[in-house]
Coordinates of C-alpha atoms (C1' of nucleotides) in Angstrom, one line a residue:
Chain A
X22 CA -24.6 35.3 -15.2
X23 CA -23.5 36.1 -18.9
X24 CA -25.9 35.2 -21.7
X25 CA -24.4 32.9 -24.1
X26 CA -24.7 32.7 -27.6
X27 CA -23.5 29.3 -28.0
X28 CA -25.9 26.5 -27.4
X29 CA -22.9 23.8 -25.3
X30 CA -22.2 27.2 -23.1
X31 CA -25.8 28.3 -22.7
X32 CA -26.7 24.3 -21.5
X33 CA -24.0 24.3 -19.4
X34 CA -24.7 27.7 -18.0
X35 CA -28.3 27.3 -16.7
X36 CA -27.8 23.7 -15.3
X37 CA -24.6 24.4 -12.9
X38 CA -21.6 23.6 -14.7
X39 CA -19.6 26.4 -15.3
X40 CA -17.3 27.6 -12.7
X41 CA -14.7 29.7 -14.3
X42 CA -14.1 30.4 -17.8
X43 CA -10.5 32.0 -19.0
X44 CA -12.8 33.8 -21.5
X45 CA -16.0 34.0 -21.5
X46 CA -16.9 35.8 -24.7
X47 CA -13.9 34.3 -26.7
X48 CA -15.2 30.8 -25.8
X49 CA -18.8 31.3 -26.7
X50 CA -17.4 32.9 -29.9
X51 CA -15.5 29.7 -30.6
X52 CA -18.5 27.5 -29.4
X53 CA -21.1 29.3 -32.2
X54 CA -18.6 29.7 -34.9
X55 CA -17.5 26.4 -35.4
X56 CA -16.9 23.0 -34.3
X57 CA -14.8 22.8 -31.3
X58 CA -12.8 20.0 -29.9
X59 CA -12.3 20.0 -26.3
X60 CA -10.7 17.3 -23.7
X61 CA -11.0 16.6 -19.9
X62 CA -8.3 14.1 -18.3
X63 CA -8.8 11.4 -16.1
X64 CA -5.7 10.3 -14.2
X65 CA -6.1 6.3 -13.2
X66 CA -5.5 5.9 -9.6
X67 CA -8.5 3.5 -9.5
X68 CA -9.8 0.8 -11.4
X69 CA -13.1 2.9 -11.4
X70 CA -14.3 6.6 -11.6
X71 CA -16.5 7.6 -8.8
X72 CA -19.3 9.7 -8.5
X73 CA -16.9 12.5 -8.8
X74 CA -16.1 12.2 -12.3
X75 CA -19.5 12.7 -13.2
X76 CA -20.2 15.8 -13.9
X77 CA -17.1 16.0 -15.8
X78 CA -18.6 13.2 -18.0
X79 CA -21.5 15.1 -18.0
X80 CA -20.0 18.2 -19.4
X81 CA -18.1 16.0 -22.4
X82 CA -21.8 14.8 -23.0
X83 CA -23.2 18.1 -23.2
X84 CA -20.3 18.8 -25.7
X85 CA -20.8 16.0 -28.0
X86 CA -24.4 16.7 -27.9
X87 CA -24.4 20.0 -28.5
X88 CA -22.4 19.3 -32.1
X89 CA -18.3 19.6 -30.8
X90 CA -16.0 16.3 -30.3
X91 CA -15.2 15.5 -27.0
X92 CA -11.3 14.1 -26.3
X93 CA -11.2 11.9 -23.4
X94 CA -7.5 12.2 -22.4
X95 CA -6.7 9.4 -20.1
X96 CA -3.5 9.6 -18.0
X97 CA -1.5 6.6 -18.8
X98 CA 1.5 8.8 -18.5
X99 CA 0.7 11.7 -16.1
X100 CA -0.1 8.8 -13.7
X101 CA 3.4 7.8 -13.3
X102 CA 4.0 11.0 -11.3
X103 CA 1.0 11.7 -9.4
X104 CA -1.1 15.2 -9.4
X105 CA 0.2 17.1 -6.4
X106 CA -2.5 19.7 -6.7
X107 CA -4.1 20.7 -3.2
X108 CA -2.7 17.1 -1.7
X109 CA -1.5 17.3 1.7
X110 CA 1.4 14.5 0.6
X111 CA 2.4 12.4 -1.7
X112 CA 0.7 9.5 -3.3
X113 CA 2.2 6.4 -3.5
X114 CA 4.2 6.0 -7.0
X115 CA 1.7 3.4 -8.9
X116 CA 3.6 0.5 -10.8
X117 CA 3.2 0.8 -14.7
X118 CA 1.5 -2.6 -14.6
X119 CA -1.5 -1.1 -12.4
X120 CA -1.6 2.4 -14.4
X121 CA -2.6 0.3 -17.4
X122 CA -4.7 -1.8 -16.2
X123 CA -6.6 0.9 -14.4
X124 CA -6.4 3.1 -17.6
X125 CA -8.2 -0.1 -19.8
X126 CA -11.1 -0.4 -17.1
X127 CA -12.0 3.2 -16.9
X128 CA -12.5 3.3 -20.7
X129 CA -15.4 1.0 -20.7
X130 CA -17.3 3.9 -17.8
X131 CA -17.6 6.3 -21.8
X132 CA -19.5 4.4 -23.5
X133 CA -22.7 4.9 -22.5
X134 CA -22.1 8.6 -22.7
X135 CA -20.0 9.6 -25.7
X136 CA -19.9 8.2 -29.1
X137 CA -16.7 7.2 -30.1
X138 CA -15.7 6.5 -33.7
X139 CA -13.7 9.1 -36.5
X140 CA -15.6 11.4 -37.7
X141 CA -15.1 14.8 -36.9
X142 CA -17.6 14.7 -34.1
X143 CA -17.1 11.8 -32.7
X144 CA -15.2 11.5 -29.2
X145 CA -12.2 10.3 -29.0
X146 CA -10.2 8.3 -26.0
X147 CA -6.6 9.2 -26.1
X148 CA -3.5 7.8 -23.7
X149 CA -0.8 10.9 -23.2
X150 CA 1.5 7.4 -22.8
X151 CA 1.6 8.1 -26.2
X152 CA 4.0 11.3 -26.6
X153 CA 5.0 11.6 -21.9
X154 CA 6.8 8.7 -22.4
X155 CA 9.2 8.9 -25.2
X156 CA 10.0 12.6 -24.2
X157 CA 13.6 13.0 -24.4
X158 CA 14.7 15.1 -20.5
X159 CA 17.3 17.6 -22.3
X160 CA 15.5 18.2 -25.5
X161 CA 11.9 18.5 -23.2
X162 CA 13.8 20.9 -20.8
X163 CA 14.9 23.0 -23.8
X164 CA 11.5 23.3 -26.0
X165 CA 9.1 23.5 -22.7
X166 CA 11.1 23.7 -19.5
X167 CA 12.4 26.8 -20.8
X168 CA 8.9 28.7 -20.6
X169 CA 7.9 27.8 -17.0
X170 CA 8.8 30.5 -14.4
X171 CA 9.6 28.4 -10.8
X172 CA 8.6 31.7 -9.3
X173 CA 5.1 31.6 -10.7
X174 CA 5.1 28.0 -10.2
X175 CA 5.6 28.1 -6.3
X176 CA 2.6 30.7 -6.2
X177 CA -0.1 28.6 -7.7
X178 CA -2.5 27.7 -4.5
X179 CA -2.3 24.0 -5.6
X180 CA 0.7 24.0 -4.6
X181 CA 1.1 26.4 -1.7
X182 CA -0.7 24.0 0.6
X183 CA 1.9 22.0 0.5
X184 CA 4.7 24.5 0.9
X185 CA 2.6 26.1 4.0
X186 CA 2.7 23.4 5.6
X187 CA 6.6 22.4 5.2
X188 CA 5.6 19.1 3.8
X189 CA 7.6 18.2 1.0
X190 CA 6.6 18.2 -2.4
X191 CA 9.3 16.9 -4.6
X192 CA 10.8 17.3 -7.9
X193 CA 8.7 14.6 -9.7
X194 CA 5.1 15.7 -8.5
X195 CA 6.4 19.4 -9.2
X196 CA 6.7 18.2 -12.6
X197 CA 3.4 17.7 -13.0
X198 CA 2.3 20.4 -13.9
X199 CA 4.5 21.0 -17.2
X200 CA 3.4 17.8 -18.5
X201 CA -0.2 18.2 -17.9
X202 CA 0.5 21.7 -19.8
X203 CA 2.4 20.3 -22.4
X204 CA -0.8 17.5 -23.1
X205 CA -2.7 20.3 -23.6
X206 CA -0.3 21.7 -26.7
X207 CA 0.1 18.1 -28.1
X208 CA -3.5 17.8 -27.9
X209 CA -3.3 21.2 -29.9
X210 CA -1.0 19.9 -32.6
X211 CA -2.7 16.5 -32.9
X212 CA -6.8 17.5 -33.3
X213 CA -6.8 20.8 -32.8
X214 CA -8.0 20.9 -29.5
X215 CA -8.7 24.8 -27.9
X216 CA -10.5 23.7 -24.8
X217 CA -9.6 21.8 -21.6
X218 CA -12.2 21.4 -19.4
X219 CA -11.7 20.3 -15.7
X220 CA -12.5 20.7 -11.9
X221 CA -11.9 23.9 -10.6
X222 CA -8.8 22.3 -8.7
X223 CA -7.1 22.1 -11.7
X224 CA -7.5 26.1 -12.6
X225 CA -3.9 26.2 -12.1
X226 CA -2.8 23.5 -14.3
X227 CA -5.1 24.1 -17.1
X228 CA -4.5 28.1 -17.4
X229 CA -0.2 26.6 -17.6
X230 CA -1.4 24.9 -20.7
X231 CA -2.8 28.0 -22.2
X232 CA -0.1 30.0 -21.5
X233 CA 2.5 27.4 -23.2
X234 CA 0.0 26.6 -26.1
X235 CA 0.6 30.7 -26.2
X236 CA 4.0 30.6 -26.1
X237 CA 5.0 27.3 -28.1
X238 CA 2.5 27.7 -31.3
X239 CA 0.9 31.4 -30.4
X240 CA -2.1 29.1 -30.4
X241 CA -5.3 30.8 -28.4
X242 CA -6.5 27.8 -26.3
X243 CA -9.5 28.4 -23.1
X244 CA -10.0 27.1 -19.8
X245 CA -13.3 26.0 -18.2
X246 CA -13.6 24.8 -14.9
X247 CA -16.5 22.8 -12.7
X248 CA -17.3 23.6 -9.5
X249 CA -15.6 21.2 -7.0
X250 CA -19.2 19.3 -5.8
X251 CA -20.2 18.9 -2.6
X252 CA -23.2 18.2 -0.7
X253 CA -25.4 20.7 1.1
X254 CA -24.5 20.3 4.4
X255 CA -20.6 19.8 3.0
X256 CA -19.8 16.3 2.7
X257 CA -17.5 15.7 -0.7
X258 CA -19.8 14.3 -3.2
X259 CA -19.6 9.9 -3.4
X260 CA -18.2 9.4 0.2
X261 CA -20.1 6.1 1.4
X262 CA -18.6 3.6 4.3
X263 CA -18.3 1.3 1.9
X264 CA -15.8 3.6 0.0
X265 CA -16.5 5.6 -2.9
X266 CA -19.7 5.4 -5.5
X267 CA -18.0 4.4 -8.1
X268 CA -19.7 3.9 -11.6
X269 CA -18.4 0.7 -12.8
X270 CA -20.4 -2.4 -12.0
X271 CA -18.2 -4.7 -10.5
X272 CA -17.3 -2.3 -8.0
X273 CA -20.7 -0.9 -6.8
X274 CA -24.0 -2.5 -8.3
X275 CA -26.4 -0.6 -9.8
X276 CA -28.8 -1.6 -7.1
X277 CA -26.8 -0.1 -4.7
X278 CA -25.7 3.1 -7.3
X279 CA -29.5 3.9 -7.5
X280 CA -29.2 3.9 -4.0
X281 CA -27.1 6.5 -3.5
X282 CA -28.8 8.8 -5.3
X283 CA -32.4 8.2 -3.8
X284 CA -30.6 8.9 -0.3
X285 CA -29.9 12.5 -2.0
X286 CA -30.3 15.5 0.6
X287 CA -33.6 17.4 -0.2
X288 CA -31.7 20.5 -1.1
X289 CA -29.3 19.1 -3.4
X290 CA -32.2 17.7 -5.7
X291 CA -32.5 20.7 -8.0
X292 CA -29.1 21.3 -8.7
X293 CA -28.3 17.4 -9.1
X294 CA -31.3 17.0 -11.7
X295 CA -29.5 19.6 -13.8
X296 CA -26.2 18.3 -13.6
X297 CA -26.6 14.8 -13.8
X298 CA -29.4 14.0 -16.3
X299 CA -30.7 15.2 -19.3
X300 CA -34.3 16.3 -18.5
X301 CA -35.6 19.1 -19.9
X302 CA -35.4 22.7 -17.4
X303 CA -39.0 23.0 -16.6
X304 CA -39.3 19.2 -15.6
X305 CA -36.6 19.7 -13.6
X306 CA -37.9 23.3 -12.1
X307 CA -41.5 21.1 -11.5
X308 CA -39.8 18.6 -9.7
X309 CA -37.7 20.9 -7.4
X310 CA -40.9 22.5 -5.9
X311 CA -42.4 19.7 -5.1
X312 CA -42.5 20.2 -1.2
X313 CA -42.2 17.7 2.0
X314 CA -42.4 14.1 1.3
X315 CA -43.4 14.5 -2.2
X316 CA -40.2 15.6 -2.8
X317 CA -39.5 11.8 -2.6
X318 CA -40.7 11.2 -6.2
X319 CA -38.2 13.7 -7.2
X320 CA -35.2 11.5 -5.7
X321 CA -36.6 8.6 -7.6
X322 CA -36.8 10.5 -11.2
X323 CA -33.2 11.3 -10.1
X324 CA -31.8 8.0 -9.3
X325 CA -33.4 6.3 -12.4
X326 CA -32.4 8.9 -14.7
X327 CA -28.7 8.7 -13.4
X328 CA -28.8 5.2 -13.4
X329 CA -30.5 4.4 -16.5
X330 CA -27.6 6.9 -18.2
X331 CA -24.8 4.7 -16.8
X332 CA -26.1 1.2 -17.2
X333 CA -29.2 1.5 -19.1
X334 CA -32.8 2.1 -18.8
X335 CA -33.1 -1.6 -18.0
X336 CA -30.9 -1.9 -14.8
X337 CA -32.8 1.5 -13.6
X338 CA -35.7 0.3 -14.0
X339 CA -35.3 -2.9 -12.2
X340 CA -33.5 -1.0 -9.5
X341 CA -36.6 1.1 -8.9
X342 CA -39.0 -1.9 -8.5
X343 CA -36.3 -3.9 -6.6
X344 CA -36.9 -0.2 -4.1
X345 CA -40.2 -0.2 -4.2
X346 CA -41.2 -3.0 -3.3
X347 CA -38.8 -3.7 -0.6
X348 CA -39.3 0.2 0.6
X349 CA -43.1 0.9 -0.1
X350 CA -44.0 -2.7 0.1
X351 CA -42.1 -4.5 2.3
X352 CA -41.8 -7.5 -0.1
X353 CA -39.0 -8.9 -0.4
X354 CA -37.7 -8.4 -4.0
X355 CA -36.2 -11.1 -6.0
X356 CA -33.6 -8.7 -7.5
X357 CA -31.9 -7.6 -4.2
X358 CA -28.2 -7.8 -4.3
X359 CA -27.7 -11.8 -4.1
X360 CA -25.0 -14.2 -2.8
X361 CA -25.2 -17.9 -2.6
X362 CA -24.6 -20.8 -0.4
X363 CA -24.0 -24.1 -0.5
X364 CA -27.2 -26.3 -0.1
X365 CA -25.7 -28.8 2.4
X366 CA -23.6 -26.0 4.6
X367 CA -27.1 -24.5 4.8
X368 CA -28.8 -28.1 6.0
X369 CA -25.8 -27.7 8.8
X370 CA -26.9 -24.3 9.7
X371 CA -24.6 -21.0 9.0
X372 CA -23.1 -18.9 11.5
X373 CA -25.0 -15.8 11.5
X374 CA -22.3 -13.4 11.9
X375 CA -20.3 -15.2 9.2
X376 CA -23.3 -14.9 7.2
X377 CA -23.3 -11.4 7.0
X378 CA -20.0 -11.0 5.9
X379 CA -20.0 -13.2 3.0
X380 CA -23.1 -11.4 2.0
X381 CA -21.0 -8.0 2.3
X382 CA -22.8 -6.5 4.9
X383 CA -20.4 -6.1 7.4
X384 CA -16.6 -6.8 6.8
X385 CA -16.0 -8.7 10.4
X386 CA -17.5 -11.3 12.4
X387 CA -16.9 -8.5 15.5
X388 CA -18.6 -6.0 13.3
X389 CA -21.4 -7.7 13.1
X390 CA -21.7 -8.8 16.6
X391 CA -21.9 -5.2 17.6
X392 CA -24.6 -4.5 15.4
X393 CA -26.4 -7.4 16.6
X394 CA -26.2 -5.8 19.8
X395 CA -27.1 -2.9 18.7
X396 CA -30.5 -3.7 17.3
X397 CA -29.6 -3.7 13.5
X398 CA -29.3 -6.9 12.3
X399 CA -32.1 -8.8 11.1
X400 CA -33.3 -11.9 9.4
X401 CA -36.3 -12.1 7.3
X402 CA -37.5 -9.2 9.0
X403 CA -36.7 -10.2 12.3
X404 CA -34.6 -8.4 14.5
X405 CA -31.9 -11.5 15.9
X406 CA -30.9 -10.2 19.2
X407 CA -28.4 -13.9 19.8
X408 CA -25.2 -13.2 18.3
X409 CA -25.0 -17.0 18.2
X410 CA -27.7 -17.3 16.0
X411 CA -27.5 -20.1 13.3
X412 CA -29.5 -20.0 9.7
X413 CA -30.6 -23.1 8.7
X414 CA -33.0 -24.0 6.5
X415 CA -35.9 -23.6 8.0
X416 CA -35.1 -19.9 7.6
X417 CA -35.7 -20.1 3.8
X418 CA -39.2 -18.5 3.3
X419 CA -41.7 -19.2 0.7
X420 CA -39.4 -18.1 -2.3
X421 CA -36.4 -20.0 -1.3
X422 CA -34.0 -17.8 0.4
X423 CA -33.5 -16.1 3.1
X424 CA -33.4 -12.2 3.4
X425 CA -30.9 -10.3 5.7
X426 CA -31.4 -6.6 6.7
X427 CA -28.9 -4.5 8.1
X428 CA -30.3 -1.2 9.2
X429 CA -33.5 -0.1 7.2
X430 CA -31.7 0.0 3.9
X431 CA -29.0 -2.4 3.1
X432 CA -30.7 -5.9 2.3
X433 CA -29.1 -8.9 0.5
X434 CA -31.1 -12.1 -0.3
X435 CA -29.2 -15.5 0.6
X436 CA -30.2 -17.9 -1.8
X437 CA -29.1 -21.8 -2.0
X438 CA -27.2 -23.6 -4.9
Chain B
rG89 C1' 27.8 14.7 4.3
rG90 C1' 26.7 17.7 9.3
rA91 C1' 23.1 19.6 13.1
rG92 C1' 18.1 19.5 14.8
rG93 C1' 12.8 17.8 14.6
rG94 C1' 9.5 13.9 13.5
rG95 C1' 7.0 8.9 12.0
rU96 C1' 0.5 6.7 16.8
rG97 C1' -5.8 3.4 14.9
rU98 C1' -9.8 5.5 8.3
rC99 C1' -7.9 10.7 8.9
rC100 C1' -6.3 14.7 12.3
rG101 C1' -4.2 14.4 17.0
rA102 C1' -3.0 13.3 22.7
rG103 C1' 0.0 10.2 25.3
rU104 C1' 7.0 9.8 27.3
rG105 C1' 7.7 2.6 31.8
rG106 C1' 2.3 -0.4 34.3
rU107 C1' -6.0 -0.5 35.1
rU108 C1' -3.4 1.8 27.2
rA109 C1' -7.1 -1.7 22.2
rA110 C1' -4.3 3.6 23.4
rA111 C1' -7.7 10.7 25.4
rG112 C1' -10.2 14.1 22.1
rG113 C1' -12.0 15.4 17.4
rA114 C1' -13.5 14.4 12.4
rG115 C1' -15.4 10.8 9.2
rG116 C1' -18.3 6.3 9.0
rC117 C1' -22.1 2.8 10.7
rG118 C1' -26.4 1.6 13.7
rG119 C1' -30.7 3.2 16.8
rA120 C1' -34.8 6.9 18.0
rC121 C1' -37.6 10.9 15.4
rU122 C1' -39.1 11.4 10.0
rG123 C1' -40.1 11.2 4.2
rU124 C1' -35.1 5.5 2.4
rA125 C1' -34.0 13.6 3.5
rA126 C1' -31.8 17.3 6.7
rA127 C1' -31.2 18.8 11.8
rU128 C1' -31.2 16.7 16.7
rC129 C1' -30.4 13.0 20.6
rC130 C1' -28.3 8.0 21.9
rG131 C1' -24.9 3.9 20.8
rC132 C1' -20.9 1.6 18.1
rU133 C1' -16.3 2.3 15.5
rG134 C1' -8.7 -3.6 15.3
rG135 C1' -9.4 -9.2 14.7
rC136 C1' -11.1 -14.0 16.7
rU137 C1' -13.8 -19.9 18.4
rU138 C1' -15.5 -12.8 22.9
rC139 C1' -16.4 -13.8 31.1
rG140 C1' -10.8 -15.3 27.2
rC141 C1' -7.1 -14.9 23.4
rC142 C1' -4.4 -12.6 19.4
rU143 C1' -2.5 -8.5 16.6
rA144 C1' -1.4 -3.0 16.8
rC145 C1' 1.9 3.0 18.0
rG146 C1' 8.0 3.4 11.0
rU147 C1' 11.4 -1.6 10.9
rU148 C1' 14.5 -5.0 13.6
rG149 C1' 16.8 -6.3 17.9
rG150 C1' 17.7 -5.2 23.2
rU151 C1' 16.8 -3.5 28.6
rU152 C1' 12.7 -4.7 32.1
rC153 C1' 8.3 -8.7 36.0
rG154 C1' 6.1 -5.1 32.4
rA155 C1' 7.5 -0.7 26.6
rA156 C1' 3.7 3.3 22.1
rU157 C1' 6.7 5.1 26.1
rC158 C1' 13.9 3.6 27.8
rC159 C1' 18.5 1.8 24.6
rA160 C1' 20.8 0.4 19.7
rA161 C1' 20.8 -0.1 14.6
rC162 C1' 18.2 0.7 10.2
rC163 C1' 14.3 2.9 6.9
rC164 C1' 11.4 7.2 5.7
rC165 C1' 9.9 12.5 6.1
rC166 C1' 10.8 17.8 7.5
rU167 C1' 14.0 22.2 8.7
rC168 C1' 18.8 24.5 8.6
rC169 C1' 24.0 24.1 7.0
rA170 C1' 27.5 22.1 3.1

RNA sequence: GGAGGGGUGUCCGAGUGGUUAAAGGAGGCGGACUGUAAAUCCGCUGGCUUCGCCUACGUUGGUUCGAAUCCAACCCCCUCCA
């Protein structure tokens, strides 16, 4: 691995994130001479980022930190067409509507990272709406179309998966390409941006945007990639049954977030504490080697540290004590995930098995039936082994409320209003 | 526009008139073992008021006692030709 002279490329270089460079020594030049502005883009096919997005965040905090201003491009008008790359089909075309509703919720997942405002190293959150969607076809052919090979195009492996495989890849997503390339020069023109930062599955796209930024403006712009995250033994990084592990709050709680990362796989600990928090190196090299179970802590210091970086120290904290002392302890913790009944349905007695899907546990009343018969479900610590099972009342314990288990981990309190 | 191929459950993928809620695999979930880990083994994996009923194999109709399987029309995708 290259020493760096820059301080954002050394950080990034001893804690994982660098992948690929399109210049090594010309960025680290940039990156110690002067102030650089870089962007990453986030396309909105979800009203949330996920767990994947992280490290990207990560890297625009590292950025800002480090004395550069981050651009966080957000995709208002790349998300009309779709990013083809490495897809095995097409996505469905998203309605503008959803686009820009999607693009207004992922904003708020920033703020906790990067500080936004106008000064010249403050981040900045910009659409490409703005300038995709007023482009004129002819006059976009002429100025941009004209400096894309189709040849070259049709050899980029993003692609070629597609073409392999005789599925179709049509016009529009083919597109995409150029315009994600031509953000890149815009982003040029407008703040002097020389850096695009993205997963290594968008290599392709990002190294098109150099080479127009080249040939539009002679401007010298530079690629660096991620690694594309997975786990140690494969998985893709935020995969749950549930869904994704997404960062926003109404979509996973931060309970449930801290979760996740506790759950880590022992040999993904090291590399996770670098990448996703801001401990210092020998912390992080002292709690890799812890061995065995004590390892354990290590997950914790990881989960808070995550979590405490997305929705504050606060939530983190209470996350850990809600784990402790329902893990360690036993207790039941007033802070587990909560939904509420009404008082008199509860005097009638619930159906268990609806019970457990209002509480989120399970999505069916079947579903929970054949964990029932599995051995899974319980309440207040009890295994129920009746499927018929009613709570009433008299299941409420000393603190009011009634605690249902599914498996070891997943716990939600019941509580009467 | 013409010729051919194809659309099956979360995904991949078998199935070409009846015991098919649909083989197999992946993924996911649960159980055992552990350390809220990995690996391994076992079970589950459409819905419901569950000895039964309902929905489901691109869509809509039809043939039949009976269809994912046969027929017709339509929609979508792929390949080649124009």
């Amino acid at each position: 691995m290259p020493e760096f002279k820059s301080d954002f490329l050394r950080v990034l270089s001893e804690r994982g994130f660098i992948h690929q460079t399109s210049d090594d020594a010309g960025l680290d030049e940039i990156f110690s001479r002067e102030t650089v502005t870089a962007y990453a883009g986030f396309d909105p096919t979800a009203a949330s980022l996920h767990v994947g997005h992280l490290t990207l965040i990560m890297m625009l905090y590292w950025l800002q930190q480090t004395g550069h201003k981050p651009i966080v491009l957000m995709g208002g008008g790349t998300g009309m067409i779709g990013d083809p790359s490495f897809k095995d089909e097409a996505r469905k075309l998203m309605t503008p509507d959803v686009i820009n509703e999607n693009v207004s919720k992922l904003k708020t997942s920033f703020t906790r990272y990067l500080e936004f405002g106008d000064g010249p190293r403050d981040a900045a959150m910009v659409d490409n709406a703005e300038w995709l969607l007023q482009l004129n076809y002819v006059q976009f052919l002429r100025d941009v179309g004209r400096h894309f090979s189709v040849n070259r195009m049709l050899s980029f492996d993003s692609v070629k998966t597609r073409l392999d495989r005789d599925q179709s890849l049509s016009f529009l997503e083919f597109n995409y390409m150029i315009l994600q390339a031509y953000d890149f020069v815009e982003l040029y023109r407008r703040y002097g941006c020389t850096v695009q930062m993205g997963g290594s599955d968008q290599w392709g796209n990002i190294v098109n945007g150099i080479d127009l930024g080249r040939r539009m403006d002679e401007a010298e712009l530079f690629a660096l990639t991620l690694p594309l995250l997975t786990t140690s033994s494969g998985a893709k990084m935020g995969k749950t049954a549930s869904g994704a592990v997404w960062l926003s709050e109404e979509m996973l709680s931060s309970y449930d977030f801290w979760q996740y990362w506790r759950n880590t796989e022992d040999a993904d600990v090291g590399r996770f504490l670098r990448l996703y928090t801001t401990l210092p190196m020998d912390e992080i090299a002292r709690l890799e080697s812890l061995d065995g179970s004590e390892i354990n802590e290590a997950k914790k210091v990881l989960a808070t540290e995550v979590t405490a970086m997305l929705h504050g120290r606060e939530a983190a904290e209470t996350a850990a004590e809600t784990a402790r002392k329902t893990f360690e302890e036993g207790a039941l913790a007033e802070s587990l995930p909560t939904v509420s009944v009404n008082r008199s349905e509860l005097a009638e007695g619930v159906g268990l098995l609806s019970l457990f899907v209002t509480a989120g546990l399970t999505t069916s009343n079947g579903e929970t039936r054949r964990h029932v018969r599995g051995g899974a479900v319980r309440v207040n610590d009890e295994t129920v082994s009746d499927d018929r099972r009613r709570v009433t009342e008299e299941d409420l314990t000393s603190d009011g409320v009634v605690k249902l288990s599914l498996g070891k981990k997943k716990h939600v309190l019941v509580r009467p209003e």
